[in-house]
Amino acid sequence: MPKYDYDLFTIGAGSGGVRASRFSANFGARVAVAEERFMGGTCVNVGCIPKKLFAYASHFSEDFENAAGFGWSIGERKFDWPTLVENKNKEIERLNGIYERLLNAAKVEIFKARARVVDPHTIEVAGKRVTAEHILVATGGWPVVPDIPGKELAITSNEAFFLEKLPGKILIVGGGYIAVEFAGIFGGLGVDVVQLYRGPVFLRGFDDDVRHFLADEMRKKGIDLRFNHNVDCIERSGDKLCAILDSGLEVKVDAVMYCTGRAPNSRGIGLEEAGVELGADGAIKVDDYFQTSVPSIYAIGDVIDRMQLTPVALAEGMAVANTLFNGKRTKMDYANVASAVFSNPNVASVGLTETQAREKYGRVRIFTSDFKALKHTLSGSDERTFMKLVVRREDDRVLGCHMVGPDAGEIVQGMAIALKCGATKAQFDATIGIHPTAAEEFVTMRTAAPDDGEKDGKAA
Ligand code: NDP
């Protein structure tokens, strides 16, 4: 008779939790997972997937405009928001079903209920207590709205995916991934968008050239970007909302959307009572193997707040399954994790920004390219594309690769393999380009930007 009901009990069936549960079961463990909200978690239901579908929808407005230069005449254009939401919902339901079937196929027991940790080996779920040798917390995160008067009038990404009506004008607050993505989505769908960011330029943490370039492109597309601004309070004003800014300025809109970060879902599930240590921001503290301060309890994904990215949570889930049930103690390598922002135009990055590289290695060589894509020679669009490579001087290794432009995520994914392999700039140069593409620019940039080392005429 086994000592515990399960070898692993996972709380949360999002990307990380499902991956860890399925693979642990495939390695022979007896696994159960509890999910109180939706199968597939944030990514599938209120994150990456519906966001990308919305981003596709929003891009058609520009595509119709751009088609004229290629000889197309397009008649009356009309966008129906309820159709988009309904079709998106159907697709998400299909994905929910797939997640459930994957778990069933791996013989993982599913509890569609909230679970709470009672002690290091006991969980309370669906009105009963069960025991497990290991508990994995993969409860993700939740949008945070700062405590300002009228905060209850604001929506977050959770609600934006289900709005009954497309607002005529929206105020988006924040300058991270979600804010710039939704500014592009709503802008493309014809909504009048004002985006506020509290600092001098949004997307803190991204390369500075990328941040400025994207801001210029978004402004060209009609987004009213206002930096160094924040909201003091939100009030109702008839059937509109009025946001009063810290400058005293009033912005009247149909909706205010807050995209000011996500907090780990770590409270109210018995973790602290069981002795699990949390950071000041509520993130669960884990070691290199995702073990918390309670040895039988592990945690992965957004709830540990290392990198809030789906593929990272998947890899962390895989690492836990390998460590616990496959005889391979597995750590994560967080170096050179690529990511994309599905703004309009897209941004994608892998490796170090110029600032990070200079801080770490001193002098670096910088290669940039800023051009109008071939398509736009006929489309009439004034959109431009930007690419940048950051190269370590001492050994020619490419440390960072950054892009703003269509399909940046698709292009930079390939570059990420090169960086992971430690490619040098000479190897980039020796790679023959695919012509005519935007991506070929990454292997044809030859002239380094002048920097302190080149002022005295030294070759780049
Ligand atoms: P981010 O942490 O990326 O950005 C939060 C933004 O809100 C920042 O600009 C921040 O400013 C600002 N902010 C924070 N607090 C306040 C405040 N009190 N008042 C005004 N502004 C504030 O969070 P998101 O919500 O955009 O996204 C959460 C995470 O989800 C991301 O970090 C990302 O990891 C992940 N994600 C990934 C996506 C992708 O891969 N494409 C897409 C969407 C989300 P400041 O910079 O000054 O701190």
PDB file of N, CA, C and O in Angstrom, residues 294-354:
ATOM      1  N   VAL A 294       9.762  24.319   1.907  1.00  0.00           N
ATOM      2  CA  VAL A 294       9.215  23.045   2.418  1.00  0.00           C
ATOM      3  C   VAL A 294       9.614  21.968   1.391  1.00  0.00           C
ATOM      4  O   VAL A 294       9.168  22.009   0.248  1.00  0.00           O
ATOM      5  N   PRO A 295      10.483  21.031   1.784  1.00  0.00           N
ATOM      6  CA  PRO A 295      11.081  20.127   0.793  1.00  0.00           C
ATOM      7  C   PRO A 295      10.100  19.349  -0.091  1.00  0.00           C
ATOM      8  O   PRO A 295      10.425  19.050  -1.234  1.00  0.00           O
ATOM      9  N   SER A 296       8.907  19.061   0.387  1.00  0.00           N
ATOM     10  CA  SER A 296       7.974  18.285  -0.446  1.00  0.00           C
ATOM     11  C   SER A 296       7.163  19.175  -1.393  1.00  0.00           C
ATOM     12  O   SER A 296       6.396  18.672  -2.211  1.00  0.00           O
ATOM     13  N   ILE A 297       7.323  20.495  -1.274  1.00  0.00           N
ATOM     14  CA  ILE A 297       6.508  21.407  -2.091  1.00  0.00           C
ATOM     15  C   ILE A 297       7.389  22.121  -3.122  1.00  0.00           C
ATOM     16  O   ILE A 297       8.414  22.722  -2.775  1.00  0.00           O
ATOM     17  N   TYR A 298       6.976  22.031  -4.371  1.00  0.00           N
ATOM     18  CA  TYR A 298       7.694  22.645  -5.490  1.00  0.00           C
ATOM     19  C   TYR A 298       6.806  23.736  -6.101  1.00  0.00           C
ATOM     20  O   TYR A 298       5.591  23.732  -5.897  1.00  0.00           O
ATOM     21  N   ALA A 299       7.408  24.619  -6.859  1.00  0.00           N
ATOM     22  CA  ALA A 299       6.608  25.660  -7.534  1.00  0.00           C
ATOM     23  C   ALA A 299       7.284  26.064  -8.836  1.00  0.00           C
ATOM     24  O   ALA A 299       8.520  26.079  -8.923  1.00  0.00           O
ATOM     25  N   ILE A 300       6.460  26.369  -9.832  1.00  0.00           N
ATOM     26  CA  ILE A 300       6.957  26.769 -11.155  1.00  0.00           C
ATOM     27  C   ILE A 300       6.044  27.835 -11.772  1.00  0.00           C
ATOM     28  O   ILE A 300       4.931  28.043 -11.309  1.00  0.00           O
ATOM     29  N   GLY A 301       6.526  28.462 -12.820  1.00  0.00           N
ATOM     30  CA  GLY A 301       5.689  29.368 -13.621  1.00  0.00           C
ATOM     31  C   GLY A 301       5.568  30.761 -13.025  1.00  0.00           C
ATOM     32  O   GLY A 301       6.419  31.199 -12.251  1.00  0.00           O
ATOM     33  N   ASP A 302       4.493  31.451 -13.382  1.00  0.00           N
ATOM     34  CA  ASP A 302       4.341  32.857 -12.974  1.00  0.00           C
ATOM     35  C   ASP A 302       4.300  33.034 -11.456  1.00  0.00           C
ATOM     36  O   ASP A 302       4.572  34.115 -10.960  1.00  0.00           O
ATOM     37  N   VAL A 303       3.946  31.971 -10.725  1.00  0.00           N
ATOM     38  CA  VAL A 303       3.840  32.116  -9.268  1.00  0.00           C
ATOM     39  C   VAL A 303       5.219  32.234  -8.615  1.00  0.00           C
ATOM     40  O   VAL A 303       5.344  32.664  -7.478  1.00  0.00           O
ATOM     41  N   ILE A 304       6.289  31.857  -9.345  1.00  0.00           N
ATOM     42  CA  ILE A 304       7.629  32.070  -8.776  1.00  0.00           C
ATOM     43  C   ILE A 304       8.235  33.355  -9.345  1.00  0.00           C
ATOM     44  O   ILE A 304       9.299  33.771  -8.935  1.00  0.00           O
ATOM     45  N   ASP A 305       7.551  33.945 -10.345  1.00  0.00           N
ATOM     46  CA  ASP A 305       7.942  35.259 -10.822  1.00  0.00           C
ATOM     47  C   ASP A 305       9.404  35.362 -11.250  1.00  0.00           C
ATOM     48  O   ASP A 305      10.117  36.267 -10.848  1.00  0.00           O
ATOM     49  N   ARG A 306       9.859  34.405 -12.032  1.00  0.00           N
ATOM     50  CA  ARG A 306      11.210  34.546 -12.592  1.00  0.00           C
ATOM     51  C   ARG A 306      11.075  35.169 -13.970  1.00  0.00           C
ATOM     52  O   ARG A 306      11.524  36.254 -14.212  1.00  0.00           O
ATOM     53  N   MET A 307      10.462  34.437 -14.874  1.00  0.00           N
ATOM     54  CA  MET A 307      10.185  34.983 -16.200  1.00  0.00           C
ATOM     55  C   MET A 307       8.760  34.581 -16.521  1.00  0.00           C
ATOM     56  O   MET A 307       8.472  33.390 -16.602  1.00  0.00           O
ATOM     57  N   GLN A 308       7.886  35.574 -16.652  1.00  0.00           N
ATOM     58  CA  GLN A 308       6.467  35.250 -16.867  1.00  0.00           C
ATOM     59  C   GLN A 308       6.234  34.970 -18.345  1.00  0.00           C
ATOM     60  O   GLN A 308       5.653  35.787 -19.056  1.00  0.00           O
ATOM     61  N   LEU A 309       6.700  33.818 -18.797  1.00  0.00           N
ATOM     62  CA  LEU A 309       6.559  33.436 -20.206  1.00  0.00           C
ATOM     63  C   LEU A 309       6.143  31.973 -20.267  1.00  0.00           C
ATOM     64  O   LEU A 309       6.715  31.131 -19.559  1.00  0.00           O
ATOM     65  N   THR A 310       5.168  31.674 -21.138  1.00  0.00           N
ATOM     66  CA  THR A 310       4.665  30.303 -21.242  1.00  0.00           C
ATOM     67  C   THR A 310       5.766  29.275 -21.518  1.00  0.00           C
ATOM     68  O   THR A 310       5.844  28.256 -20.820  1.00  0.00           O
ATOM     69  N   PRO A 311       6.618  29.488 -22.512  1.00  0.00           N
ATOM     70  CA  PRO A 311       7.627  28.456 -22.794  1.00  0.00           C
ATOM     71  C   PRO A 311       8.579  28.232 -21.614  1.00  0.00           C
ATOM     72  O   PRO A 311       9.109  27.133 -21.447  1.00  0.00           O
ATOM     73  N   VAL A 312       8.769  29.267 -20.794  1.00  0.00           N
ATOM     74  CA  VAL A 312       9.614  29.112 -19.598  1.00  0.00           C
ATOM     75  C   VAL A 312       8.888  28.220 -18.593  1.00  0.00           C
ATOM     76  O   VAL A 312       9.483  27.295 -18.027  1.00  0.00           O
ATOM     77  N   ALA A 313       7.591  28.458 -18.389  1.00  0.00           N
ATOM     78  CA  ALA A 313       6.814  27.619 -17.466  1.00  0.00           C
ATOM     79  C   ALA A 313       6.807  26.160 -17.940  1.00  0.00           C
ATOM     80  O   ALA A 313       6.921  25.233 -17.128  1.00  0.00           O
ATOM     81  N   LEU A 314       6.696  25.970 -19.258  1.00  0.00           N
ATOM     82  CA  LEU A 314       6.711  24.597 -19.799  1.00  0.00           C
ATOM     83  C   LEU A 314       8.039  23.924 -19.470  1.00  0.00           C
ATOM     84  O   LEU A 314       8.084  22.770 -19.025  1.00  0.00           O
ATOM     85  N   ALA A 315       9.131  24.653 -19.692  1.00  0.00           N
ATOM     86  CA  ALA A 315      10.459  24.077 -19.440  1.00  0.00           C
ATOM     87  C   ALA A 315      10.659  23.815 -17.945  1.00  0.00           C
ATOM     88  O   ALA A 315      11.259  22.808 -17.552  1.00  0.00           O
ATOM     89  N   GLU A 316      10.133  24.709 -17.102  1.00  0.00           N
ATOM     90  CA  GLU A 316      10.248  24.499 -15.653  1.00  0.00           C
ATOM     91  C   GLU A 316       9.441  23.254 -15.235  1.00  0.00           C
ATOM     92  O   GLU A 316       9.902  22.462 -14.401  1.00  0.00           O
ATOM     93  N   GLY A 317       8.277  23.101 -15.832  1.00  0.00           N
ATOM     94  CA  GLY A 317       7.448  21.922 -15.532  1.00  0.00           C
ATOM     95  C   GLY A 317       8.162  20.648 -15.923  1.00  0.00           C
ATOM     96  O   GLY A 317       8.140  19.640 -15.196  1.00  0.00           O
ATOM     97  N   MET A 318       8.798  20.694 -17.067  1.00  0.00           N
ATOM     98  CA  MET A 318       9.554  19.533 -17.561  1.00  0.00           C
ATOM     99  C   MET A 318      10.720  19.226 -16.611  1.00  0.00           C
ATOM    100  O   MET A 318      11.007  18.055 -16.315  1.00  0.00           O
ATOM    101  N   ALA A 319      11.368  20.306 -16.136  1.00  0.00           N
ATOM    102  CA  ALA A 319      12.515  20.131 -15.226  1.00  0.00           C
ATOM    103  C   ALA A 319      12.063  19.432 -13.941  1.00  0.00           C
ATOM    104  O   ALA A 319      12.729  18.511 -13.447  1.00  0.00           O
ATOM    105  N   VAL A 320      10.900  19.840 -13.414  1.00  0.00           N
ATOM    106  CA  VAL A 320      10.402  19.226 -12.167  1.00  0.00           C
ATOM    107  C   VAL A 320      10.067  17.749 -12.409  1.00  0.00           C
ATOM    108  O   VAL A 320      10.424  16.879 -11.607  1.00  0.00           O
ATOM    109  N   ALA A 321       9.419  17.456 -13.526  1.00  0.00           N
ATOM    110  CA  ALA A 321       9.070  16.055 -13.828  1.00  0.00           C
ATOM    111  C   ALA A 321      10.344  15.211 -13.944  1.00  0.00           C
ATOM    112  O   ALA A 321      10.419  14.101 -13.396  1.00  0.00           O
ATOM    113  N   ASN A 322      11.347  15.758 -14.620  1.00  0.00           N
ATOM    114  CA  ASN A 322      12.618  15.030 -14.762  1.00  0.00           C
ATOM    115  C   ASN A 322      13.306  14.815 -13.421  1.00  0.00           C
ATOM    116  O   ASN A 322      13.817  13.740 -13.137  1.00  0.00           O
ATOM    117  N   THR A 323      13.296  15.879 -12.606  1.00  0.00           N
ATOM    118  CA  THR A 323      13.971  15.801 -11.300  1.00  0.00           C
ATOM    119  C   THR A 323      13.297  14.775 -10.390  1.00  0.00           C
ATOM    120  O   THR A 323      13.962  13.952  -9.765  1.00  0.00           O
ATOM    121  N   LEU A 324      11.971  14.841 -10.335  1.00  0.00           N
ATOM    122  CA  LEU A 324      11.266  14.002  -9.362  1.00  0.00           C
ATOM    123  C   LEU A 324      11.052  12.562  -9.821  1.00  0.00           C
ATOM    124  O   LEU A 324      11.123  11.637  -9.027  1.00  0.00           O
ATOM    125  N   PHE A 325      10.805  12.384 -11.132  1.00  0.00           N
ATOM    126  CA  PHE A 325      10.351  11.050 -11.544  1.00  0.00           C
ATOM    127  C   PHE A 325      11.140  10.429 -12.695  1.00  0.00           C
ATOM    128  O   PHE A 325      10.766   9.380 -13.191  1.00  0.00           O
ATOM    129  N   ASN A 326      12.194  11.111 -13.145  1.00  0.00           N
ATOM    130  CA  ASN A 326      12.925  10.551 -14.279  1.00  0.00           C
ATOM    131  C   ASN A 326      14.415  10.387 -13.956  1.00  0.00           C
ATOM    132  O   ASN A 326      15.233  10.197 -14.863  1.00  0.00           O
ATOM    133  N   GLY A 327      14.746  10.537 -12.677  1.00  0.00           N
ATOM    134  CA  GLY A 327      16.131  10.321 -12.243  1.00  0.00           C
ATOM    135  C   GLY A 327      17.125  11.329 -12.815  1.00  0.00           C
ATOM    136  O   GLY A 327      18.322  11.069 -12.831  1.00  0.00           O
ATOM    137  N   LYS A 328      16.629  12.488 -13.300  1.00  0.00           N
ATOM    138  CA  LYS A 328      17.550  13.498 -13.853  1.00  0.00           C
ATOM    139  C   LYS A 328      17.311  14.822 -13.153  1.00  0.00           C
ATOM    140  O   LYS A 328      16.324  15.511 -13.461  1.00  0.00           O
ATOM    141  N   ARG A 329      18.183  15.163 -12.220  1.00  0.00           N
ATOM    142  CA  ARG A 329      18.015  16.462 -11.561  1.00  0.00           C
ATOM    143  C   ARG A 329      18.266  17.553 -12.594  1.00  0.00           C
ATOM    144  O   ARG A 329      19.343  17.620 -13.182  1.00  0.00           O
ATOM    145  N   THR A 330      17.246  18.359 -12.864  1.00  0.00           N
ATOM    146  CA  THR A 330      17.333  19.299 -13.989  1.00  0.00           C
ATOM    147  C   THR A 330      17.140  20.740 -13.524  1.00  0.00           C
ATOM    148  O   THR A 330      16.161  21.056 -12.850  1.00  0.00           O
ATOM    149  N   LYS A 331      18.113  21.593 -13.913  1.00  0.00           N
ATOM    150  CA  LYS A 331      18.010  23.032 -13.625  1.00  0.00           C
ATOM    151  C   LYS A 331      17.540  23.727 -14.888  1.00  0.00           C
ATOM    152  O   LYS A 331      17.632  23.170 -15.974  1.00  0.00           O
ATOM    153  N   MET A 332      17.125  24.966 -14.768  1.00  0.00           N
ATOM    154  CA  MET A 332      16.741  25.752 -15.948  1.00  0.00           C
ATOM    155  C   MET A 332      17.899  26.652 -16.337  1.00  0.00           C
ATOM    156  O   MET A 332      18.596  27.177 -15.476  1.00  0.00           O
ATOM    157  N   ASP A 333      18.044  26.846 -17.624  1.00  0.00           N
ATOM    158  CA  ASP A 333      19.016  27.825 -18.099  1.00  0.00           C
ATOM    159  C   ASP A 333      18.213  29.023 -18.613  1.00  0.00           C
ATOM    160  O   ASP A 333      17.518  28.918 -19.626  1.00  0.00           O
ATOM    161  N   TYR A 334      18.282  30.106 -17.876  1.00  0.00           N
ATOM    162  CA  TYR A 334      17.482  31.272 -18.252  1.00  0.00           C
ATOM    163  C   TYR A 334      18.230  32.217 -19.203  1.00  0.00           C
ATOM    164  O   TYR A 334      17.727  33.294 -19.523  1.00  0.00           O
ATOM    165  N   ALA A 335      19.422  31.802 -19.640  1.00  0.00           N
ATOM    166  CA  ALA A 335      20.188  32.686 -20.541  1.00  0.00           C
ATOM    167  C   ALA A 335      19.611  32.601 -21.946  1.00  0.00           C
ATOM    168  O   ALA A 335      19.195  31.537 -22.401  1.00  0.00           O
ATOM    169  N   ASN A 336      19.611  33.715 -22.605  1.00  0.00           N
ATOM    170  CA  ASN A 336      19.172  33.787 -24.006  1.00  0.00           C
ATOM    171  C   ASN A 336      17.770  33.228 -24.246  1.00  0.00           C
ATOM    172  O   ASN A 336      17.528  32.528 -25.230  1.00  0.00           O
ATOM    173  N   VAL A 337      16.855  33.547 -23.351  1.00  0.00           N
ATOM    174  CA  VAL A 337      15.449  33.219 -23.603  1.00  0.00           C
ATOM    175  C   VAL A 337      14.878  34.339 -24.483  1.00  0.00           C
ATOM    176  O   VAL A 337      14.895  35.511 -24.098  1.00  0.00           O
ATOM    177  N   ALA A 338      14.425  33.973 -25.660  1.00  0.00           N
ATOM    178  CA  ALA A 338      13.885  34.985 -26.576  1.00  0.00           C
ATOM    179  C   ALA A 338      12.444  35.300 -26.202  1.00  0.00           C
ATOM    180  O   ALA A 338      11.749  34.454 -25.640  1.00  0.00           O
ATOM    181  N   SER A 339      11.996  36.508 -26.495  1.00  0.00           N
ATOM    182  CA  SER A 339      10.570  36.794 -26.327  1.00  0.00           C
ATOM    183  C   SER A 339      10.139  37.804 -27.375  1.00  0.00           C
ATOM    184  O   SER A 339      10.960  38.511 -27.951  1.00  0.00           O
ATOM    185  N   ALA A 340       8.842  37.816 -27.626  1.00  0.00           N
ATOM    186  CA  ALA A 340       8.291  38.766 -28.596  1.00  0.00           C
ATOM    187  C   ALA A 340       7.165  39.539 -27.946  1.00  0.00           C
ATOM    188  O   ALA A 340       6.456  39.030 -27.081  1.00  0.00           O
ATOM    189  N   VAL A 341       7.022  40.778 -28.346  1.00  0.00           N
ATOM    190  CA  VAL A 341       5.875  41.578 -27.947  1.00  0.00           C
ATOM    191  C   VAL A 341       5.035  41.720 -29.210  1.00  0.00           C
ATOM    192  O   VAL A 341       5.533  42.215 -30.223  1.00  0.00           O
ATOM    193  N   PHE A 342       3.791  41.291 -29.158  1.00  0.00           N
ATOM    194  CA  PHE A 342       2.958  41.324 -30.365  1.00  0.00           C
ATOM    195  C   PHE A 342       2.261  42.668 -30.498  1.00  0.00           C
ATOM    196  O   PHE A 342       1.059  42.778 -30.638  1.00  0.00           O
ATOM    197  N   SER A 343       3.110  43.676 -30.440  1.00  0.00           N
ATOM    198  CA  SER A 343       2.664  45.048 -30.674  1.00  0.00           C
ATOM    199  C   SER A 343       2.516  45.217 -32.179  1.00  0.00           C
ATOM    200  O   SER A 343       2.833  44.315 -32.945  1.00  0.00           O
ATOM    201  N   ASN A 344       2.105  46.394 -32.604  1.00  0.00           N
ATOM    202  CA  ASN A 344       2.067  46.672 -34.038  1.00  0.00           C
ATOM    203  C   ASN A 344       2.980  47.864 -34.321  1.00  0.00           C
ATOM    204  O   ASN A 344       2.630  48.977 -33.977  1.00  0.00           O
ATOM    205  N   PRO A 345       4.163  47.652 -34.950  1.00  0.00           N
ATOM    206  CA  PRO A 345       4.722  46.371 -35.387  1.00  0.00           C
ATOM    207  C   PRO A 345       5.279  45.550 -34.217  1.00  0.00           C
ATOM    208  O   PRO A 345       5.468  46.070 -33.128  1.00  0.00           O
ATOM    209  N   ASN A 346       5.546  44.281 -34.522  1.00  0.00           N
ATOM    210  CA  ASN A 346       6.058  43.355 -33.496  1.00  0.00           C
ATOM    211  C   ASN A 346       7.465  43.748 -33.045  1.00  0.00           C
ATOM    212  O   ASN A 346       8.217  44.359 -33.791  1.00  0.00           O
ATOM    213  N   VAL A 347       7.765  43.320 -31.823  1.00  0.00           N
ATOM    214  CA  VAL A 347       9.122  43.469 -31.275  1.00  0.00           C
ATOM    215  C   VAL A 347       9.586  42.074 -30.888  1.00  0.00           C
ATOM    216  O   VAL A 347       8.789  41.281 -30.390  1.00  0.00           O
ATOM    217  N   ALA A 348      10.844  41.748 -31.114  1.00  0.00           N
ATOM    218  CA  ALA A 348      11.369  40.493 -30.562  1.00  0.00           C
ATOM    219  C   ALA A 348      12.826  40.691 -30.201  1.00  0.00           C
ATOM    220  O   ALA A 348      13.528  41.492 -30.825  1.00  0.00           O
ATOM    221  N   SER A 349      13.246  39.982 -29.177  1.00  0.00           N
ATOM    222  CA  SER A 349      14.587  40.165 -28.631  1.00  0.00           C
ATOM    223  C   SER A 349      15.118  38.864 -28.083  1.00  0.00           C
ATOM    224  O   SER A 349      14.358  38.063 -27.543  1.00  0.00           O
ATOM    225  N   VAL A 350      16.410  38.704 -28.187  1.00  0.00           N
ATOM    226  CA  VAL A 350      17.071  37.617 -27.462  1.00  0.00           C
ATOM    227  C   VAL A 350      18.440  38.139 -27.021  1.00  0.00           C
ATOM    228  O   VAL A 350      19.083  38.887 -27.753  1.00  0.00           O
ATOM    229  N   GLY A 351      18.825  37.748 -25.827  1.00  0.00           N
ATOM    230  CA  GLY A 351      20.145  38.126 -25.333  1.00  0.00           C
ATOM    231  C   GLY A 351      20.162  39.497 -24.692  1.00  0.00           C
ATOM    232  O   GLY A 351      19.126  40.019 -24.266  1.00  0.00           O
ATOM    233  N   LEU A 352      21.364  40.085 -24.661  1.00  0.00           N
ATOM    234  CA  LEU A 352      21.552  41.327 -23.912  1.00  0.00           C
ATOM    235  C   LEU A 352      21.179  42.559 -24.723  1.00  0.00           C
ATOM    236  O   LEU A 352      21.389  42.605 -25.943  1.00  0.00           O
ATOM    237  N   THR A 353      20.675  43.556 -24.028  1.00  0.00           N
ATOM    238  CA  THR A 353      20.490  44.864 -24.661  1.00  0.00           C
ATOM    239  C   THR A 353      21.871  45.522 -24.744  1.00  0.00           C
ATOM    240  O   THR A 353      22.826  45.065 -24.095  1.00  0.00           O
ATOM    241  N   GLU A 354      21.954  46.608 -25.495  1.00  0.00           N
ATOM    242  CA  GLU A 354      23.243  47.309 -25.595  1.00  0.00           C
ATOM    243  C   GLU A 354      23.692  47.774 -24.210  1.00  0.00           C
ATOM    244  O   GLU A 354      24.859  47.599 -23.831  1.00  0.00           O
TER     245      GLU A 354
END
